[in-house]
Short mmCIF file of C-alpha atoms in Angstrom, two decimals:
data_model
loop_
_atom_site.label_atom_id
_atom_site.label_comp_id
_atom_site.label_asym_id
_atom_site.label_seq_id
_atom_site.Cartn_x
_atom_site.Cartn_y
_atom_site.Cartn_z
CA MET A 297 -15.02 -16.36 0.53
CA ILE A 298 -15.37 -12.98 2.26
CA ARG A 299 -17.00 -10.16 0.30
CA ILE A 300 -16.21 -6.63 1.51
CA PRO A 301 -18.01 -3.77 -0.26
CA VAL A 302 -16.44 -0.44 -1.15
CA ARG A 303 -19.00 2.25 -1.96
CA THR A 304 -17.71 5.50 -3.46
CA PRO A 305 -19.40 8.24 -5.54
CA SER A 306 -17.44 7.25 -8.65
CA ARG A 307 -17.90 3.48 -8.35
CA SER A 308 -19.04 0.73 -6.00
CA TYR A 309 -17.24 -2.61 -6.08
CA ASN A 310 -16.37 -5.62 -3.96
CA VAL A 311 -13.16 -6.87 -2.44
CA LEU A 312 -13.23 -10.68 -2.67
CA LEU A 313 -11.01 -12.41 -0.14
CA GLY A 314 -10.34 -16.08 0.38
CA SER A 315 -7.69 -18.78 0.17
CA GLY A 316 -7.46 -20.34 -3.30
CA LEU A 317 -9.33 -17.51 -5.03
CA LEU A 318 -6.60 -17.04 -7.64
CA ARG A 319 -7.27 -20.48 -9.10
CA GLY A 320 -10.93 -19.56 -9.38
CA ALA A 321 -10.34 -16.05 -10.69
CA GLY A 322 -11.97 -16.79 -14.03
CA GLU A 323 -15.18 -17.88 -12.35
CA HIS A 324 -15.39 -14.71 -10.27
CA LEU A 325 -14.11 -12.19 -12.81
CA GLY A 326 -15.49 -13.63 -16.05
CA LYS A 327 -18.92 -12.09 -15.53
CA LEU A 328 -17.39 -8.69 -14.84
CA VAL A 329 -15.26 -8.51 -17.98
CA GLY A 330 -17.68 -10.30 -20.35
CA ASN A 331 -16.23 -10.56 -23.85
CA ARG A 332 -13.71 -7.75 -23.41
CA ARG A 333 -10.01 -8.42 -23.95
CA VAL A 334 -7.99 -8.61 -20.75
CA PHE A 335 -4.35 -7.61 -20.33
CA VAL A 336 -2.63 -8.91 -17.22
CA VAL A 337 0.28 -6.68 -16.21
CA THR A 338 2.75 -8.22 -13.78
CA VAL A 339 6.45 -8.43 -12.88
CA PRO A 340 8.78 -11.37 -13.68
CA PRO A 341 8.91 -12.98 -10.18
CA VAL A 342 5.13 -12.90 -9.81
CA ARG A 343 4.57 -14.11 -13.35
CA ARG A 344 6.82 -17.12 -12.75
CA ARG A 345 4.94 -18.14 -9.60
CA TRP A 346 1.35 -17.12 -10.25
CA GLY A 347 0.94 -15.86 -13.80
CA LYS A 348 0.11 -19.25 -15.31
CA VAL A 349 -2.42 -20.00 -12.55
CA LEU A 350 -4.31 -16.78 -13.28
CA LEU A 351 -4.15 -17.04 -17.07
CA GLN A 352 -5.33 -20.66 -17.08
CA SER A 353 -8.26 -19.74 -14.87
CA LEU A 354 -9.25 -16.82 -17.10
CA VAL A 355 -8.95 -18.81 -20.33
CA ALA A 356 -10.96 -21.68 -18.84
CA ALA A 357 -13.74 -19.16 -18.19
CA GLY A 358 -13.66 -17.99 -21.82
CA VAL A 359 -11.76 -14.76 -21.13
CA GLN A 360 -9.28 -13.56 -23.79
CA ALA A 361 -6.21 -12.79 -21.68
CA VAL A 362 -2.69 -11.67 -22.58
CA ALA A 363 0.21 -11.10 -20.15
CA LEU A 364 2.54 -8.09 -20.18
CA GLU A 365 5.59 -7.59 -17.99
CA MET A 366 6.99 -4.51 -16.31
CA ALA A 367 10.24 -4.33 -14.37
CA ASP A 368 10.13 -4.90 -10.62
CA GLY A 369 10.88 -2.50 -7.76
CA GLU A 370 10.19 1.01 -6.50
CA ARG A 371 12.75 2.54 -8.84
CA VAL A 372 10.65 1.70 -11.90
CA LYS A 373 7.61 3.49 -10.50
CA ARG A 374 8.14 6.30 -13.00
CA LEU A 375 6.44 7.83 -16.01
CA ALA A 376 8.86 6.00 -18.29
CA THR A 377 7.37 2.67 -17.19
CA LEU A 378 3.87 3.98 -17.81
CA GLU A 379 4.81 5.06 -21.34
CA LYS A 380 6.46 1.73 -22.13
CA LEU A 381 3.38 -0.21 -21.03
CA ALA A 382 1.08 2.09 -22.98
CA GLU A 383 3.13 1.54 -26.15
CA SER A 384 2.85 -2.22 -25.63
CA LEU A 385 -0.92 -1.93 -25.35
CA VAL A 386 -1.06 0.02 -28.60
CA LYS A 387 0.97 -2.66 -30.39
CA LEU A 388 -1.40 -5.31 -29.04
CA LYS A 389 -4.34 -3.26 -30.38
CA ALA A 390 -5.87 -2.68 -26.97
CA ASP A 391 -8.88 -0.41 -27.40
CA ARG A 392 -11.20 1.43 -25.02
CA ASN A 393 -13.12 -1.77 -24.26
CA ALA A 394 -10.06 -3.52 -22.84
CA THR A 395 -9.67 -4.33 -19.15
CA LEU A 396 -6.36 -4.33 -17.30
CA ILE A 397 -5.51 -6.65 -14.43
CA ALA A 398 -2.72 -5.70 -12.03
CA LEU A 399 -1.09 -8.86 -10.67
CA GLY A 400 1.62 -7.93 -8.21
CA GLY A 401 2.62 -5.78 -5.26
CA GLY A 402 2.08 -2.14 -4.44
CA VAL A 403 4.18 -0.76 -7.28
CA THR A 404 2.32 -2.87 -9.82
CA CYS A 405 -1.07 -1.87 -8.39
CA ASP A 406 -0.17 1.83 -8.45
CA VAL A 407 1.36 1.84 -11.93
CA VAL A 408 -1.30 -0.31 -13.61
CA GLY A 409 -4.06 1.65 -11.91
CA PHE A 410 -2.55 4.88 -13.22
CA LEU A 411 -2.16 3.38 -16.69
CA ALA A 412 -5.81 2.29 -16.70
CA SER A 413 -6.92 5.78 -15.71
CA VAL A 414 -5.18 7.52 -18.61
CA TYR A 415 -4.88 5.01 -21.47
CA MET A 416 -7.40 6.12 -24.10
CA ARG A 417 -8.88 8.30 -21.35
CA GLY A 418 -9.77 5.43 -19.10
CA LEU A 419 -10.04 1.64 -18.91
CA ASP A 420 -11.41 -0.65 -16.23
CA VAL A 421 -8.82 -2.20 -13.94
CA ILE A 422 -9.01 -5.22 -11.64
CA GLN A 423 -6.52 -5.44 -8.79
CA ILE A 424 -5.09 -8.83 -7.77
CA PRO A 425 -2.49 -7.96 -5.11
CA THR A 426 0.21 -10.49 -4.25
CA THR A 427 1.92 -8.87 -1.24
CA VAL A 428 0.62 -8.05 2.22
CA LEU A 429 1.14 -4.35 1.62
CA ALA A 430 -0.85 -4.41 -1.61
CA GLN A 431 -3.60 -6.61 -0.17
CA VAL A 432 -4.28 -4.34 2.80
CA ASP A 433 -3.54 -0.99 1.18
CA ALA A 434 -2.40 -0.32 -2.39
CA ALA A 435 -5.05 -2.35 -4.22
CA ILE A 436 -8.01 -0.79 -2.41
CA GLY A 437 -9.36 2.73 -2.72
CA GLY A 438 -8.39 3.79 -6.23
CA LYS A 439 -5.27 5.83 -5.47
CA THR A 440 -2.73 5.46 -8.28
CA GLY A 441 0.60 7.11 -8.86
CA VAL A 442 4.24 7.23 -9.86
CA ASN A 443 7.21 8.94 -8.27
CA LEU A 444 9.23 11.98 -9.26
CA ARG A 445 12.81 12.58 -8.17
CA SER A 446 11.37 15.21 -5.84
CA GLY A 447 9.10 12.84 -3.97
CA LYS A 448 6.77 9.87 -3.74
CA ASN A 449 3.50 9.56 -5.70
CA LEU A 450 3.54 13.17 -6.84
CA LEU A 451 1.86 12.20 -10.12
CA GLY A 452 -1.31 10.14 -9.98
CA THR A 453 -5.07 9.86 -10.16
CA PHE A 454 -8.06 8.48 -8.32
CA HIS A 455 -9.38 5.56 -10.36
CA GLN A 456 -11.48 2.97 -8.57
CA PRO A 457 -11.08 -0.64 -9.71
CA LEU A 458 -13.80 -2.87 -11.11
CA ALA A 459 -13.00 -5.40 -8.39
CA VAL A 460 -10.23 -6.49 -6.03
CA LEU A 461 -9.41 -10.19 -5.61
CA ILE A 462 -7.26 -11.18 -2.63
CA ASP A 463 -5.86 -14.69 -2.17
CA PRO A 464 -3.77 -14.94 1.02
CA THR A 465 -2.17 -18.21 -0.15
CA VAL A 466 0.05 -16.26 -2.58
CA LEU A 467 1.83 -14.77 0.43
CA SER A 468 3.49 -18.15 1.02
CA THR A 469 6.12 -17.36 -1.61
CA LEU A 470 6.96 -13.85 -0.41
CA PRO A 471 10.51 -13.31 0.90
CA SER A 472 10.50 -12.82 4.68
CA ARG A 473 11.57 -9.16 4.52
CA GLU A 474 8.86 -8.23 2.05
CA TYR A 475 6.25 -10.12 4.04
CA ARG A 476 7.17 -8.31 7.25
CA ALA A 477 7.28 -4.94 5.51
CA GLY A 478 3.64 -5.35 4.51
CA LEU A 479 2.60 -6.17 8.06
CA TYR A 480 3.41 -2.62 9.14
CA GLU A 481 0.67 -1.27 6.87
CA SER A 482 -1.77 -3.67 8.49
CA LEU A 483 -0.60 -2.73 11.97
CA LYS A 484 -1.21 0.89 10.93
CA CYS A 485 -4.89 0.03 10.43
CA GLY A 486 -5.04 -1.17 14.01
CA ILE A 487 -3.49 2.03 15.34
CA ILE A 488 -5.77 4.37 13.41
CA GLY A 489 -9.11 2.68 13.89
CA ASN A 490 -9.22 -0.93 15.07
CA ALA A 491 -7.90 -1.58 18.57
CA GLY A 492 -8.91 -5.24 18.26
CA LEU A 493 -6.65 -5.66 15.23
CA PHE A 494 -3.81 -4.03 17.16
CA ARG A 495 -4.30 -6.51 20.03
CA LEU A 496 -4.27 -9.34 17.51
CA PHE A 497 -0.81 -8.20 16.45
CA GLU A 498 0.32 -8.13 20.08
CA GLU A 499 -1.18 -11.49 21.03
CA LYS A 500 -0.58 -13.48 17.84
CA ARG A 501 2.82 -12.16 16.79
CA ARG A 502 4.35 -15.61 16.40
CA GLU A 503 1.44 -16.96 14.36
CA ILE A 504 1.49 -13.90 12.11
CA LEU A 505 5.23 -14.21 11.52
CA ASP A 506 4.80 -17.92 10.80
CA ARG A 507 2.06 -17.06 8.26
CA ASP A 508 -0.60 -19.09 10.01
CA PRO A 509 -3.34 -19.14 7.32
CA VAL A 510 -6.27 -18.62 9.70
CA VAL A 511 -4.66 -15.74 11.59
CA ILE A 512 -3.24 -13.98 8.53
CA GLU A 513 -6.60 -14.15 6.73
CA LYS A 514 -8.19 -12.47 9.74
CA VAL A 515 -5.47 -9.80 9.80
CA ILE A 516 -5.99 -9.02 6.13
CA ALA A 517 -9.80 -9.06 6.38
CA GLU A 518 -9.84 -6.65 9.33
CA SER A 519 -7.37 -4.33 7.57
CA VAL A 520 -9.42 -4.35 4.38
CA ARG A 521 -12.64 -3.63 6.29
CA LEU A 522 -11.03 -0.61 7.92
CA LYS A 523 -9.74 0.77 4.65
CA ALA A 524 -13.02 0.07 2.82
CA ARG A 525 -14.92 1.95 5.51
CA VAL A 526 -12.61 4.97 5.34
CA VAL A 527 -12.51 5.08 1.52
CA SER A 528 -16.28 4.76 1.28
CA ALA A 529 -16.66 7.77 3.57
CA ASP A 530 -13.97 9.88 1.87
CA GLU A 531 -13.00 8.80 -1.63
CA ARG A 532 -10.61 11.62 -2.52
CA GLU A 533 -8.79 12.26 0.74
CA GLY A 534 -10.75 15.40 1.55
CA GLY A 535 -10.74 14.70 5.28
CA LEU A 536 -11.18 11.34 6.98
CA ARG A 537 -9.11 9.39 4.46
CA GLN A 538 -6.02 11.32 5.50
CA VAL A 539 -5.86 9.14 8.62
CA LEU A 540 -4.59 6.33 6.39
CA ASN A 541 -1.39 8.34 6.03
CA LEU A 542 -0.16 7.58 9.54
CA GLY A 543 3.60 7.15 9.20
CA HIS A 544 3.59 8.18 5.55
CA THR A 545 4.58 11.83 5.84
CA ILE A 546 8.03 11.08 7.25
CA GLY A 547 8.05 7.62 5.65
CA HIS A 548 7.77 9.04 2.14
CA ALA A 549 10.51 11.57 2.93
CA LEU A 550 12.79 8.74 4.06
CA GLU A 551 12.15 6.81 0.84
CA ALA A 552 12.90 9.81 -1.35
CA GLU A 553 15.96 10.86 0.65
CA THR A 554 17.42 7.34 0.35
CA ARG A 555 16.55 7.28 -3.37
CA TYR A 556 14.31 4.24 -2.85
CA THR A 557 17.31 1.97 -2.34
CA GLN A 558 17.56 1.39 1.44
CA LEU A 559 14.00 0.82 2.61
CA LEU A 560 10.95 -1.05 1.41
CA HIS A 561 7.81 1.08 1.53
CA GLY A 562 6.39 -0.70 4.57
CA GLU A 563 9.71 -0.31 6.42
CA ALA A 564 9.72 3.42 5.71
CA VAL A 565 6.14 3.64 7.01
CA ALA A 566 7.19 1.74 10.14
CA TRP A 567 9.93 4.26 10.86
CA GLY A 568 7.44 7.03 10.07
CA MET A 569 4.94 5.61 12.57
CA ILE A 570 7.62 5.51 15.27
CA ALA A 571 8.43 9.15 14.47
CA ALA A 572 4.73 10.09 14.57
CA THR A 573 4.42 8.35 17.94
CA HIS A 574 7.42 10.35 19.20
CA ILE A 575 5.81 13.59 17.99
CA ALA A 576 2.47 12.70 19.59
CA CYS A 577 4.14 11.92 22.90
CA SER A 578 6.34 15.03 22.81
CA THR A 579 3.35 17.31 22.20
CA GLY A 580 1.23 15.77 24.95
CA ARG A 581 -1.26 14.04 22.67
CA LEU A 582 -0.27 10.49 23.63
CA ASP A 583 0.78 9.08 26.99
CA GLY A 584 4.04 7.24 27.45
CA VAL A 585 2.48 3.82 28.06
CA MET A 586 0.53 3.92 24.78
CA ALA A 587 3.60 5.21 22.95
CA GLU A 588 5.66 2.31 24.26
CA ARG A 589 2.99 -0.22 23.19
CA ILE A 590 2.92 1.19 19.66
CA THR A 591 6.72 1.32 19.30
CA SER A 592 7.13 -2.18 20.78
CA ALA A 593 4.49 -3.61 18.44
CA ILE A 594 6.30 -2.15 15.43
CA LEU A 595 9.76 -3.28 16.47
CA GLY A 596 8.44 -6.65 17.58
CA PHE A 597 8.26 -7.88 13.99
CA GLY A 598 11.99 -7.75 13.46
CA ARG A 599 14.83 -5.30 13.14
CA LEU A 600 14.12 -2.45 10.75
CA PRO A 601 16.88 -1.51 8.28
CA SER A 602 19.30 1.25 9.23
CA MET A 603 19.15 4.50 7.29
CA LYS A 604 22.02 6.59 5.99
CA VAL A 605 20.27 9.96 6.03
CA GLN A 606 20.74 13.39 7.52
CA THR A 607 17.93 14.92 9.55
CA ALA A 608 18.02 18.18 7.59
CA GLY A 609 17.57 16.37 4.28
CA VAL A 610 14.57 14.41 5.52
CA VAL A 611 12.92 17.51 7.02
CA LYS A 612 13.40 19.41 3.76
CA ARG A 613 11.64 16.60 1.88
CA LEU A 614 8.55 17.01 4.05
CA HIS A 615 7.62 20.21 2.25
CA SER A 616 7.23 18.27 -1.02
CA ASP A 617 4.72 15.90 0.57
CA LYS A 618 1.25 15.80 -1.04
CA LYS A 619 -0.35 16.52 2.32
CA THR A 620 1.49 19.83 2.72
CA ARG A 621 -0.88 22.80 2.33
CA HIS A 622 0.35 26.39 1.91
CA GLY A 623 3.77 25.32 3.12
CA VAL A 624 2.38 23.73 6.30
CA VAL A 625 3.19 20.06 6.86
CA HIS A 626 0.31 17.95 8.20
CA PHE A 627 0.91 14.92 10.40
CA VAL A 628 -1.36 12.05 11.39
CA LEU A 629 -0.67 11.43 15.09
CA PRO A 630 -1.98 8.70 17.42
CA LYS A 631 -4.06 9.86 20.41
CA GLN A 632 -4.63 6.33 21.66
CA ILE A 633 -4.62 2.89 20.09
CA GLY A 634 -7.49 2.94 17.63
CA LYS A 635 -7.74 6.73 17.35
CA VAL A 636 -5.64 9.36 15.55
CA GLU A 637 -5.86 13.04 14.67
CA ILE A 638 -4.55 15.23 11.86
CA VAL A 639 -2.28 18.00 13.14
CA SER A 640 -0.71 20.99 11.39
CA ASP A 641 0.89 22.88 14.29
CA VAL A 642 3.84 20.64 15.14
CA PRO A 643 6.86 22.76 16.09
CA ALA A 644 9.83 22.35 13.76
CA THR A 645 12.06 21.44 16.71
CA VAL A 646 9.78 18.51 17.58
CA VAL A 647 9.81 17.25 13.98
CA ARG A 648 13.61 17.40 13.87
CA SER A 649 13.79 15.61 17.21
CA ALA A 650 11.56 12.80 15.92
CA VAL A 651 13.66 12.34 12.79
CA ASP A 652 16.82 12.39 14.91
CA GLU A 653 15.30 9.75 17.16
CA ILE A 654 14.50 7.24 14.41
CA ARG A 655 17.79 7.94 12.62
CA LYS A 656 19.75 7.11 15.78
CA LEU A 657 17.50 4.17 16.62
CA SER A 658 18.19 2.71 13.20
CA GLN A 659 21.92 2.74 13.85
CA LYS A 660 21.73 0.71 17.09
#
């Protein structure tokens, strides 16, 4: 088992990572929750495959655990879902000593984390992510949120978990598209701050796509270490943590403009990273060879979905992004593999050109 610490002003905790950890969850989490009641919130597909494994492990360790379900998919990442879950907790007599466990992908992690932060003014939450995207990103760092019609994650909180438990073996049941979508978030970690991880993606592409357990555990561990380091240095996205948003500014706009029906989150981020690479190259911040390596690495994991969007609509969405300040859109742009910068002076013509580029590329 690998133990990766996250140290923030509001809470310090560990990310536990290792194959087979889910079956031993009770052993590792029982001491953390003590005699408090635990409510496992998950979605139907995850509950069918892994819910019983987790609940049996918790019960065997003497933990009182009950499972709740929420609907699956990005479209349920709304306040209505939060309210429905909160009402269920009230009916089950969950009090302020309860602990929530999020068992699922990024949407589950975000929603349950948000619920834990506001139910009775705050409960502890444990994240057990079951997708690549959630294991390398959503479950770590305490960012929670739900979407509005106007944009992605516009309502949310910072609420650090009590612990994060990652078992790479659960990825074996992920559909291929969802698995690949999560890899883009991990590749992002390589671009922003770990050139060795980026090279691993280039050199071990086949093994990663084939879900080789040794290689994928290394990919996840290196991604988690990068995110833990950034979050520990900047808990609330005051500066350094913004680098984690590479590809997200345009990616979030694409998701909102397509009403969360055409792209998985990781796919939107992938298109956003290609657009950011185009912007960096067009403004002289990145040379053409590096730009080609980044774009090739992204596209090397399979064809990204086409997008039925208009450039003007996507650009308009950018001004609703959380990173926009005083009407100025901020972009995270690569300077080289393993190093990025945050830029606020990108000409509008360059932004439109980048969106045009990925829109046309998606139609080929």
